């Protein structure tokens, strides 16, 4: 069965610090998709990135970057120069050959001014 | 505007009183699903639908029903709600199962 683990339940940083959110996944399939979503205090879920299992290229989008490593089954998310607006709960999710989407427990990031 | 609309946003009900949470999307998406969010557990999938009249159980289907009679609508039915179904519920849709999901704004349900 597929599983997603976000070991960090809460992280607190000071503005402008870099922060990495960890995501480790388990699946028996060779084809799968990984996602990151953001849930700000207002409660909605915002899509950030999708990565398929055949594309191990890291991605950068502004202050956000993602490091996908199949060898360690990890898909970590780094925010560079964090800002107060980055405060949110971040979820990592996995979809493999089955039809379900499995989420990790989430990491609450608090960025203090 | 492309969106997933859930109603109601907030609901307080009593144990055993049947309720329905509606979900509608205007993007012609084939894949729709329901999740519940509980502290420390993330989002867990309740049911999903690959297309009209095609539904299947997710991780936590007990106590819930769904139907998909039209492509745009995917209601969640609680025939006899219990307090352990108090949670934050999200409906989502996507063009297919492998693309990113668009989420509704959530329904906070309290069963007393």
PDB file of C-alpha atoms in Angstrom, chain B:
ATOM      1  CA  UNK B   1     -14.404  31.274 -13.350  1.00  0.00           C
ATOM      2  CA  UNK B   2     -13.210  27.669 -13.020  1.00  0.00           C
ATOM      3  CA  UNK B   3     -14.153  26.372  -9.625  1.00  0.00           C
ATOM      4  CA  UNK B   4     -15.324  23.585  -7.381  1.00  0.00           C
ATOM      5  CA  UNK B   5     -18.251  24.625  -5.230  1.00  0.00           C
ATOM      6  CA  UNK B   6     -19.240  22.909  -2.018  1.00  0.00           C
ATOM      7  CA  UNK B   7     -22.314  23.576   0.043  1.00  0.00           C
ATOM      8  CA  UNK B   8     -22.832  24.174   2.846  1.00  0.00           C
ATOM      9  CA  UNK B   9     -19.560  25.638   4.148  1.00  0.00           C
ATOM     10  CA  UNK B  10     -20.505  25.019   7.752  1.00  0.00           C
ATOM     11  CA  UNK B  11     -22.968  22.546   9.203  1.00  0.00           C
ATOM     12  CA  UNK B  12     -23.877  21.497  12.714  1.00  0.00           C
ATOM     13  CA  UNK B  13     -26.189  18.518  12.934  1.00  0.00           C
ATOM     14  CA  UNK B  14     -27.339  15.862  15.356  1.00  0.00           C
ATOM     15  CA  UNK B  15     -26.438  12.211  15.414  1.00  0.00           C
ATOM     16  CA  UNK B  16     -28.502  10.156  13.015  1.00  0.00           C
ATOM     17  CA  UNK B  17     -29.977  12.947  10.934  1.00  0.00           C
ATOM     18  CA  UNK B  18     -29.261  12.302   7.272  1.00  0.00           C
ATOM     19  CA  UNK B  19     -27.388  15.022   5.447  1.00  0.00           C
ATOM     20  CA  UNK B  20     -25.945  15.722   2.027  1.00  0.00           C
ATOM     21  CA  UNK B  21     -22.985  17.900   1.154  1.00  0.00           C
ATOM     22  CA  UNK B  22     -23.105  19.001  -2.459  1.00  0.00           C
ATOM     23  CA  UNK B  23     -20.139  19.402  -4.775  1.00  0.00           C
ATOM     24  CA  UNK B  24     -20.219  20.862  -8.247  1.00  0.00           C
ATOM     25  CA  UNK B  25     -17.465  21.646 -10.748  1.00  0.00           C
ATOM     26  CA  UNK B  26     -17.664  23.686 -13.945  1.00  0.00           C
ATOM     27  CA  UNK B  27     -14.496  22.443 -15.641  1.00  0.00           C
ATOM     28  CA  UNK B  28     -15.877  19.291 -17.273  1.00  0.00           C
ATOM     29  CA  UNK B  29     -13.479  17.198 -15.206  1.00  0.00           C
ATOM     30  CA  UNK B  30     -13.841  13.436 -15.244  1.00  0.00           C
ATOM     31  CA  UNK B  31     -12.255  12.650 -11.892  1.00  0.00           C
ATOM     32  CA  UNK B  32     -13.877  13.788  -8.659  1.00  0.00           C
ATOM     33  CA  UNK B  33     -13.226  12.829  -5.072  1.00  0.00           C
ATOM     34  CA  UNK B  34     -14.061  13.515  -1.454  1.00  0.00           C
ATOM     35  CA  UNK B  35     -11.586  13.870   1.411  1.00  0.00           C
ATOM     36  CA  UNK B  36     -11.806  14.437   5.088  1.00  0.00           C
ATOM     37  CA  UNK B  37      -9.146  16.382   6.953  1.00  0.00           C
ATOM     38  CA  UNK B  38      -8.395  15.638  10.587  1.00  0.00           C
ATOM     39  CA  UNK B  39      -5.553  17.032  12.720  1.00  0.00           C
ATOM     40  CA  UNK B  40      -2.348  15.052  12.323  1.00  0.00           C
ATOM     41  CA  UNK B  41      -3.863  12.736   9.719  1.00  0.00           C
ATOM     42  CA  UNK B  42      -3.720  14.983   6.689  1.00  0.00           C
ATOM     43  CA  UNK B  43      -6.394  14.413   4.082  1.00  0.00           C
ATOM     44  CA  UNK B  44      -7.846  10.970   3.648  1.00  0.00           C
ATOM     45  CA  UNK B  45      -9.787   9.976   0.591  1.00  0.00           C
ATOM     46  CA  UNK B  46     -13.365   8.859   1.230  1.00  0.00           C
ATOM     47  CA  UNK B  47     -14.679   8.092  -2.255  1.00  0.00           C
ATOM     48  CA  UNK B  48     -13.696   8.901  -5.776  1.00  0.00           C
ATOM     49  CA  UNK B  49     -15.303   8.798  -9.184  1.00  0.00           C
ATOM     50  CA  UNK B  50     -13.554   8.227 -12.486  1.00  0.00           C
ATOM     51  CA  UNK B  51     -16.589   9.301 -14.501  1.00  0.00           C
ATOM     52  CA  UNK B  52     -20.386   9.340 -14.532  1.00  0.00           C
ATOM     53  CA  UNK B  53     -21.836   6.285 -12.758  1.00  0.00           C
ATOM     54  CA  UNK B  54     -18.322   5.093 -11.828  1.00  0.00           C
ATOM     55  CA  UNK B  55     -17.497   5.412  -8.137  1.00  0.00           C
ATOM     56  CA  UNK B  56     -15.173   3.571  -5.799  1.00  0.00           C
ATOM     57  CA  UNK B  57     -14.113   3.526  -2.178  1.00  0.00           C
ATOM     58  CA  UNK B  58     -11.123   5.381  -0.889  1.00  0.00           C
ATOM     59  CA  UNK B  59      -9.336   4.850   2.406  1.00  0.00           C
ATOM     60  CA  UNK B  60     -12.185   5.729   4.758  1.00  0.00           C
ATOM     61  CA  UNK B  61     -15.558   5.034   3.095  1.00  0.00           C
ATOM     62  CA  UNK B  62     -17.448   3.690   6.116  1.00  0.00           C
ATOM     63  CA  UNK B  63     -20.509   5.760   6.940  1.00  0.00           C
ATOM     64  CA  UNK B  64     -20.541   7.632   3.628  1.00  0.00           C
ATOM     65  CA  UNK B  65     -22.242   7.280   0.275  1.00  0.00           C
ATOM     66  CA  UNK B  66     -21.751   9.088  -3.003  1.00  0.00           C
ATOM     67  CA  UNK B  67     -23.360   9.229  -6.401  1.00  0.00           C
ATOM     68  CA  UNK B  68     -22.283  10.529  -9.792  1.00  0.00           C
ATOM     69  CA  UNK B  69     -25.330  10.890 -11.978  1.00  0.00           C
ATOM     70  CA  UNK B  70     -23.989  13.920 -13.807  1.00  0.00           C
ATOM     71  CA  UNK B  71     -20.425  14.791 -14.663  1.00  0.00           C
ATOM     72  CA  UNK B  72     -20.445  18.067 -12.772  1.00  0.00           C
ATOM     73  CA  UNK B  73     -21.969  16.900  -9.484  1.00  0.00           C
ATOM     74  CA  UNK B  74     -20.631  14.559  -6.831  1.00  0.00           C
ATOM     75  CA  UNK B  75     -22.650  14.758  -3.597  1.00  0.00           C
ATOM     76  CA  UNK B  76     -21.486  13.209  -0.340  1.00  0.00           C
ATOM     77  CA  UNK B  77     -24.234  11.582   1.710  1.00  0.00           C
ATOM     78  CA  UNK B  78     -24.123  10.730   5.394  1.00  0.00           C
ATOM     79  CA  UNK B  79     -27.130   8.493   6.012  1.00  0.00           C
ATOM     80  CA  UNK B  80     -26.737   8.408   9.787  1.00  0.00           C
ATOM     81  CA  UNK B  81     -24.007  10.804  10.915  1.00  0.00           C
ATOM     82  CA  UNK B  82     -22.072  10.075  14.075  1.00  0.00           C
ATOM     83  CA  UNK B  83     -19.782  12.308  16.149  1.00  0.00           C
ATOM     84  CA  UNK B  84     -16.663  10.621  14.718  1.00  0.00           C
ATOM     85  CA  UNK B  85     -17.617  12.081  11.357  1.00  0.00           C
ATOM     86  CA  UNK B  86     -17.035  15.574  12.700  1.00  0.00           C
ATOM     87  CA  UNK B  87     -14.362  16.833  10.351  1.00  0.00           C
ATOM     88  CA  UNK B  88     -13.405  19.219   7.573  1.00  0.00           C
ATOM     89  CA  UNK B  89     -14.478  17.859   4.201  1.00  0.00           C
ATOM     90  CA  UNK B  90     -13.078  18.718   0.805  1.00  0.00           C
ATOM     91  CA  UNK B  91     -14.350  17.910  -2.633  1.00  0.00           C
ATOM     92  CA  UNK B  92     -11.898  17.947  -5.527  1.00  0.00           C
ATOM     93  CA  UNK B  93     -11.915  17.484  -9.278  1.00  0.00           C
ATOM     94  CA  UNK B  94      -9.268  16.974 -11.946  1.00  0.00           C
ATOM     95  CA  UNK B  95      -9.249  16.298 -15.678  1.00  0.00           C
ATOM     96  CA  UNK B  96      -8.029  12.782 -14.962  1.00  0.00           C
ATOM     97  CA  UNK B  97      -6.582  10.883 -12.025  1.00  0.00           C
ATOM     98  CA  UNK B  98      -2.965  11.852 -12.743  1.00  0.00           C
ATOM     99  CA  UNK B  99      -3.285  15.615 -12.922  1.00  0.00           C
ATOM    100  CA  UNK B 100      -3.461  18.066 -10.083  1.00  0.00           C
ATOM    101  CA  UNK B 101      -6.729  18.395  -8.229  1.00  0.00           C
ATOM    102  CA  UNK B 102      -8.794  21.538  -7.843  1.00  0.00           C
ATOM    103  CA  UNK B 103     -10.311  21.697  -4.388  1.00  0.00           C
ATOM    104  CA  UNK B 104     -13.495  23.212  -3.117  1.00  0.00           C
ATOM    105  CA  UNK B 105     -13.378  25.574  -0.165  1.00  0.00           C
ATOM    106  CA  UNK B 106     -14.258  22.912   2.357  1.00  0.00           C
ATOM    107  CA  UNK B 107     -17.232  22.042   4.541  1.00  0.00           C
ATOM    108  CA  UNK B 108     -16.788  22.042   8.278  1.00  0.00           C
ATOM    109  CA  UNK B 109     -19.177  19.475   9.703  1.00  0.00           C
ATOM    110  CA  UNK B 110     -19.930  19.049  13.381  1.00  0.00           C
ATOM    111  CA  UNK B 111     -22.067  16.131  14.539  1.00  0.00           C
ATOM    112  CA  UNK B 112     -23.337  16.409  18.111  1.00  0.00           C
TER     113      UNK B 112
END
